[in-house]
């Protein structure tokens, strides 16, 4: 069972996933970064921003996590997003020893609330660069050249800032954010043709091609219960 929970400002959500049997799932790119605590393994790790869909095979599991909106993770984790792209990394490799944190997580009634508290404390100490949010907002509807001009950056500067904040160049970021928005609508039952129109795809066929390339399966299969 997967469940998303409300989170403090600055975080996209808290989430948990539990299963008493082995299961196979698919993780698709959304531009986000997660800190995940495995109660079954007693370890905490980071899931960096993905570039394509991945099939995951898990045994019985009990996971608790926080998810950061695109561009927020580096401020909390202390490393550029591209250093974590497509990776799963022990949090101790980024923060040093995490023994005390793991002990607190193991004894907490809601480990995701502990992770949220720690993440918010770090965000207060090192908030994301305001330019990061400007890029994430404008890139959805703006070409790369126009975006660079609007922000007063060269194309090379924009690419470098985008890699550090999101793990992708601006073109890939635009593509993944649009895909994530389309997925959100699809899960809510919006017709595929309407999704294509509302999210800026040329047509439904364009949407279908992008979903296959980024997720590895057709949209209908991806949202099948």
mmCIF file of C-alpha atoms in Angstrom:
data_model
loop_
_atom_site.group_PDB
_atom_site.id
_atom_site.type_symbol
_atom_site.label_atom_id
_atom_site.label_comp_id
_atom_site.label_asym_id
_atom_site.label_seq_id
_atom_site.Cartn_x
_atom_site.Cartn_y
_atom_site.Cartn_z
ATOM 1 C CA UNK A 1 0.000 0.000 0.000
ATOM 2 C CA UNK A 2 1.262 3.460 -0.950
ATOM 3 C CA UNK A 3 -0.061 6.566 0.802
ATOM 4 C CA UNK A 4 0.846 10.257 0.532
ATOM 5 C CA UNK A 5 0.549 12.473 3.608
ATOM 6 C CA UNK A 6 0.488 16.254 4.110
ATOM 7 C CA UNK A 7 3.856 17.918 4.635
ATOM 8 C CA UNK A 8 5.119 21.272 5.927
ATOM 9 C CA UNK A 9 5.695 24.142 3.516
ATOM 10 C CA UNK A 10 8.734 23.523 1.329
ATOM 11 C CA UNK A 11 8.086 19.804 0.936
ATOM 12 C CA UNK A 12 5.880 18.210 -1.697
ATOM 13 C CA UNK A 13 4.640 15.449 0.569
ATOM 14 C CA UNK A 14 5.409 12.771 3.081
ATOM 15 C CA UNK A 15 4.740 9.212 1.963
ATOM 16 C CA UNK A 16 4.836 5.639 3.138
ATOM 17 C CA UNK A 17 4.715 2.287 1.417
ATOM 18 C CA UNK A 18 4.166 -1.019 3.151
ATOM 19 C CA UNK A 19 3.834 -4.555 1.894
ATOM 20 C CA UNK A 20 3.958 -7.954 3.569
ATOM 21 C CA UNK A 21 4.751 -9.741 0.310
ATOM 22 C CA UNK A 22 7.160 -9.232 -2.578
ATOM 23 C CA UNK A 23 5.928 -6.808 -5.227
ATOM 24 C CA UNK A 24 7.008 -5.213 -8.486
ATOM 25 C CA UNK A 25 6.465 -1.506 -9.110
ATOM 26 C CA UNK A 26 7.454 1.175 -11.570
ATOM 27 C CA UNK A 27 9.062 4.484 -10.630
ATOM 28 C CA UNK A 28 8.690 7.250 -13.227
ATOM 29 C CA UNK A 29 10.548 10.576 -13.467
ATOM 30 C CA UNK A 30 8.970 13.557 -11.736
ATOM 31 C CA UNK A 31 11.951 15.839 -11.116
ATOM 32 C CA UNK A 32 11.739 15.238 -7.370
ATOM 33 C CA UNK A 33 14.241 14.004 -4.786
ATOM 34 C CA UNK A 34 13.268 11.824 -1.813
ATOM 35 C CA UNK A 35 14.806 10.909 1.529
ATOM 36 C CA UNK A 36 13.599 7.412 2.379
ATOM 37 C CA UNK A 37 13.812 5.422 5.604
ATOM 38 C CA UNK A 38 13.522 1.652 5.342
ATOM 39 C CA UNK A 39 12.115 0.415 8.636
ATOM 40 C CA UNK A 40 12.764 -3.164 7.560
ATOM 41 C CA UNK A 41 16.450 -2.500 6.880
ATOM 42 C CA UNK A 42 16.993 0.274 9.437
ATOM 43 C CA UNK A 43 18.667 2.478 6.835
ATOM 44 C CA UNK A 44 18.005 5.893 5.334
ATOM 45 C CA UNK A 45 18.896 6.779 1.762
ATOM 46 C CA UNK A 46 18.304 9.363 -0.950
ATOM 47 C CA UNK A 47 16.537 8.752 -4.262
ATOM 48 C CA UNK A 48 17.813 11.286 -6.769
ATOM 49 C CA UNK A 49 15.923 12.731 -9.759
ATOM 50 C CA UNK A 50 15.273 10.087 -12.406
ATOM 51 C CA UNK A 51 15.556 10.475 -16.157
ATOM 52 C CA UNK A 52 13.437 7.455 -17.133
ATOM 53 C CA UNK A 53 11.067 4.869 -15.716
ATOM 54 C CA UNK A 54 12.475 2.031 -13.634
ATOM 55 C CA UNK A 55 10.963 -1.285 -12.613
ATOM 56 C CA UNK A 56 11.569 -2.007 -8.933
ATOM 57 C CA UNK A 57 11.355 -5.412 -7.301
ATOM 58 C CA UNK A 58 10.934 -5.346 -3.522
ATOM 59 C CA UNK A 59 10.406 -7.941 -0.871
ATOM 60 C CA UNK A 60 8.233 -7.245 2.185
ATOM 61 C CA UNK A 61 8.903 -3.612 2.979
ATOM 62 C CA UNK A 62 8.042 -0.704 5.231
ATOM 63 C CA UNK A 63 9.207 2.628 3.785
ATOM 64 C CA UNK A 64 8.699 6.162 5.117
ATOM 65 C CA UNK A 65 9.843 9.230 3.209
ATOM 66 C CA UNK A 66 9.720 12.903 2.391
ATOM 67 C CA UNK A 67 9.633 14.204 -1.177
ATOM 68 C CA UNK A 68 11.017 17.556 -2.283
ATOM 69 C CA UNK A 69 9.656 19.584 -5.159
ATOM 70 C CA UNK A 70 12.024 19.928 -8.138
ATOM 71 C CA UNK A 71 14.967 22.140 -7.217
ATOM 72 C CA UNK A 72 14.529 21.899 -3.431
ATOM 73 C CA UNK A 73 16.544 18.742 -2.708
ATOM 74 C CA UNK A 74 20.042 20.228 -3.177
ATOM 75 C CA UNK A 75 19.416 22.856 -0.480
ATOM 76 C CA UNK A 76 18.594 20.097 2.017
ATOM 77 C CA UNK A 77 21.144 17.525 0.913
ATOM 78 C CA UNK A 78 24.096 19.817 0.271
ATOM 79 C CA UNK A 79 25.038 18.439 -3.131
ATOM 80 C CA UNK A 80 24.040 19.425 -6.689
ATOM 81 C CA UNK A 81 21.112 17.479 -8.102
ATOM 82 C CA UNK A 82 23.090 16.105 -11.052
ATOM 83 C CA UNK A 83 25.367 14.277 -8.569
ATOM 84 C CA UNK A 84 22.332 12.194 -7.535
ATOM 85 C CA UNK A 85 20.668 11.764 -10.919
ATOM 86 C CA UNK A 86 19.334 8.210 -11.394
ATOM 87 C CA UNK A 87 21.005 7.116 -8.140
ATOM 88 C CA UNK A 88 20.004 5.730 -4.753
ATOM 89 C CA UNK A 89 22.613 6.853 -2.205
ATOM 90 C CA UNK A 90 22.944 6.256 1.565
ATOM 91 C CA UNK A 91 22.229 9.532 3.353
ATOM 92 C CA UNK A 92 25.394 9.039 5.405
ATOM 93 C CA UNK A 93 27.459 9.599 2.242
ATOM 94 C CA UNK A 94 26.049 13.138 2.087
ATOM 95 C CA UNK A 95 25.577 14.087 5.751
ATOM 96 C CA UNK A 96 28.167 11.953 7.515
ATOM 97 C CA UNK A 97 27.102 9.595 10.277
ATOM 98 C CA UNK A 98 23.346 9.147 10.578
ATOM 99 C CA UNK A 99 23.280 6.663 13.474
ATOM 100 C CA UNK A 100 21.306 8.944 15.802
ATOM 101 C CA UNK A 101 18.833 9.820 13.068
ATOM 102 C CA UNK A 102 18.286 6.140 12.259
ATOM 103 C CA UNK A 103 17.727 5.390 15.957
ATOM 104 C CA UNK A 104 15.127 8.169 16.178
ATOM 105 C CA UNK A 105 13.440 6.982 12.990
ATOM 106 C CA UNK A 106 13.345 3.379 14.206
ATOM 107 C CA UNK A 107 11.563 4.337 17.429
ATOM 108 C CA UNK A 108 9.240 7.020 16.018
ATOM 109 C CA UNK A 109 5.525 6.259 15.566
ATOM 110 C CA UNK A 110 5.674 8.200 12.276
ATOM 111 C CA UNK A 111 9.190 8.233 10.783
ATOM 112 C CA UNK A 112 8.146 10.453 7.886
ATOM 113 C CA UNK A 113 7.266 13.212 10.364
ATOM 114 C CA UNK A 114 10.819 12.998 11.744
ATOM 115 C CA UNK A 115 12.277 13.275 8.252
ATOM 116 C CA UNK A 116 10.001 16.249 7.536
ATOM 117 C CA UNK A 117 11.164 18.031 10.690
ATOM 118 C CA UNK A 118 14.833 17.492 9.853
ATOM 119 C CA UNK A 119 14.318 18.598 6.249
ATOM 120 C CA UNK A 120 12.487 21.791 7.257
ATOM 121 C CA UNK A 121 15.259 22.664 9.724
ATOM 122 C CA UNK A 122 17.821 22.370 6.945
ATOM 123 C CA UNK A 123 15.672 24.397 4.560
ATOM 124 C CA UNK A 124 15.460 27.190 7.101
ATOM 125 C CA UNK A 125 19.237 27.207 7.396
ATOM 126 C CA UNK A 126 19.912 27.015 3.636
ATOM 127 C CA UNK A 127 16.816 27.953 1.585
ATOM 128 C CA UNK A 128 16.843 27.228 -2.161
ATOM 129 C CA UNK A 129 18.087 29.901 -4.532
ATOM 130 C CA UNK A 130 15.026 31.991 -5.607
ATOM 131 C CA UNK A 131 16.183 31.593 -9.192
ATOM 132 C CA UNK A 132 15.455 27.884 -8.901
ATOM 133 C CA UNK A 133 11.725 28.453 -8.466
ATOM 134 C CA UNK A 134 11.743 31.004 -11.274
ATOM 135 C CA UNK A 135 13.245 28.410 -13.618
ATOM 136 C CA UNK A 136 10.809 25.673 -12.552
ATOM 137 C CA UNK A 137 7.817 27.948 -13.071
ATOM 138 C CA UNK A 138 8.815 29.591 -16.351
ATOM 139 C CA UNK A 139 10.307 26.552 -18.103
ATOM 140 C CA UNK A 140 6.866 24.922 -18.326
ATOM 141 C CA UNK A 141 5.649 27.455 -20.884
ATOM 142 C CA UNK A 142 8.800 29.145 -22.156
ATOM 143 C CA UNK A 143 11.443 28.135 -24.679
ATOM 144 C CA UNK A 144 15.007 27.763 -23.423
ATOM 145 C CA UNK A 145 16.363 30.814 -25.244
ATOM 146 C CA UNK A 146 13.466 32.992 -24.070
ATOM 147 C CA UNK A 147 13.839 31.665 -20.532
ATOM 148 C CA UNK A 148 17.541 32.515 -20.402
ATOM 149 C CA UNK A 149 16.815 35.999 -21.701
ATOM 150 C CA UNK A 150 13.989 36.516 -19.208
ATOM 151 C CA UNK A 151 16.250 35.532 -16.294
ATOM 152 C CA UNK A 152 19.234 37.513 -17.510
ATOM 153 C CA UNK A 153 21.388 34.428 -18.051
ATOM 154 C CA UNK A 154 23.337 33.075 -20.971
ATOM 155 C CA UNK A 155 22.203 29.703 -22.332
ATOM 156 C CA UNK A 156 25.299 28.110 -20.782
ATOM 157 C CA UNK A 157 24.611 29.683 -17.382
ATOM 158 C CA UNK A 158 20.996 28.535 -17.483
ATOM 159 C CA UNK A 159 22.076 24.989 -18.328
ATOM 160 C CA UNK A 160 24.603 24.932 -15.486
ATOM 161 C CA UNK A 161 22.154 26.330 -12.927
ATOM 162 C CA UNK A 162 19.474 23.905 -14.078
ATOM 163 C CA UNK A 163 21.761 20.883 -13.758
ATOM 164 C CA UNK A 164 22.765 21.871 -10.232
ATOM 165 C CA UNK A 165 19.211 22.568 -9.054
ATOM 166 C CA UNK A 166 17.211 19.880 -10.864
ATOM 167 C CA UNK A 167 19.645 17.301 -12.217
ATOM 168 C CA UNK A 168 18.597 18.060 -15.799
ATOM 169 C CA UNK A 169 19.259 20.693 -18.411
ATOM 170 C CA UNK A 170 16.306 23.053 -19.016
ATOM 171 C CA UNK A 171 15.004 21.143 -22.041
ATOM 172 C CA UNK A 172 14.907 17.835 -20.171
ATOM 173 C CA UNK A 173 13.428 19.600 -17.141
ATOM 174 C CA UNK A 174 10.615 21.014 -19.270
ATOM 175 C CA UNK A 175 9.877 17.591 -20.682
ATOM 176 C CA UNK A 176 9.799 15.854 -17.292
ATOM 177 C CA UNK A 177 7.687 18.506 -15.565
ATOM 178 C CA UNK A 178 5.159 18.341 -18.394
ATOM 179 C CA UNK A 179 5.089 14.550 -18.135
ATOM 180 C CA UNK A 180 4.563 14.758 -14.370
ATOM 181 C CA UNK A 181 1.662 17.163 -14.827
ATOM 182 C CA UNK A 182 0.133 14.854 -17.432
ATOM 183 C CA UNK A 183 0.445 11.891 -15.063
ATOM 184 C CA UNK A 184 -1.298 13.818 -12.296
ATOM 185 C CA UNK A 185 -4.252 14.500 -14.597
ATOM 186 C CA UNK A 186 -4.335 10.906 -15.838
ATOM 187 C CA UNK A 187 -4.588 9.554 -12.291
ATOM 188 C CA UNK A 188 -7.547 11.871 -11.752
ATOM 189 C CA UNK A 189 -9.336 10.310 -14.724
ATOM 190 C CA UNK A 190 -8.985 13.176 -17.223
ATOM 191 C CA UNK A 191 -9.378 11.910 -20.835
ATOM 192 C CA UNK A 192 -6.057 11.508 -22.616
ATOM 193 C CA UNK A 193 -6.934 13.958 -25.402
ATOM 194 C CA UNK A 194 -7.772 16.610 -22.803
ATOM 195 C CA UNK A 195 -4.517 15.924 -20.980
ATOM 196 C CA UNK A 196 -2.541 16.509 -24.167
ATOM 197 C CA UNK A 197 -4.299 19.817 -24.760
ATOM 198 C CA UNK A 198 -4.017 21.062 -21.173
ATOM 199 C CA UNK A 199 -0.342 20.205 -20.741
ATOM 200 C CA UNK A 200 1.010 21.533 -24.026
ATOM 201 C CA UNK A 201 1.511 18.395 -26.111
ATOM 202 C CA UNK A 202 0.889 18.759 -29.836
ATOM 203 C CA UNK A 203 -1.789 16.047 -29.712
ATOM 204 C CA UNK A 204 -2.628 12.769 -28.006
ATOM 205 C CA UNK A 205 -0.139 10.881 -30.178
ATOM 206 C CA UNK A 206 2.625 13.211 -28.977
ATOM 207 C CA UNK A 207 1.590 12.560 -25.375
ATOM 208 C CA UNK A 208 1.633 8.805 -25.993
ATOM 209 C CA UNK A 209 5.152 8.896 -27.472
ATOM 210 C CA UNK A 210 6.489 10.934 -24.549
ATOM 211 C CA UNK A 211 4.948 8.601 -21.978
ATOM 212 C CA UNK A 212 6.447 5.560 -23.674
ATOM 213 C CA UNK A 213 9.891 7.175 -23.842
ATOM 214 C CA UNK A 214 9.924 8.462 -20.261
ATOM 215 C CA UNK A 215 8.016 5.684 -18.488
ATOM 216 C CA UNK A 216 8.718 2.704 -20.741
ATOM 217 C CA UNK A 217 5.050 1.676 -21.041
ATOM 218 C CA UNK A 218 1.856 3.148 -22.570
ATOM 219 C CA UNK A 219 -0.109 5.639 -20.486
ATOM 220 C CA UNK A 220 -3.089 3.309 -20.093
ATOM 221 C CA UNK A 221 -0.859 0.579 -18.691
ATOM 222 C CA UNK A 222 0.962 3.031 -16.459
ATOM 223 C CA UNK A 223 -2.158 4.151 -14.596
ATOM 224 C CA UNK A 224 -3.807 0.746 -14.501
ATOM 225 C CA UNK A 225 -4.590 -0.177 -10.847
#
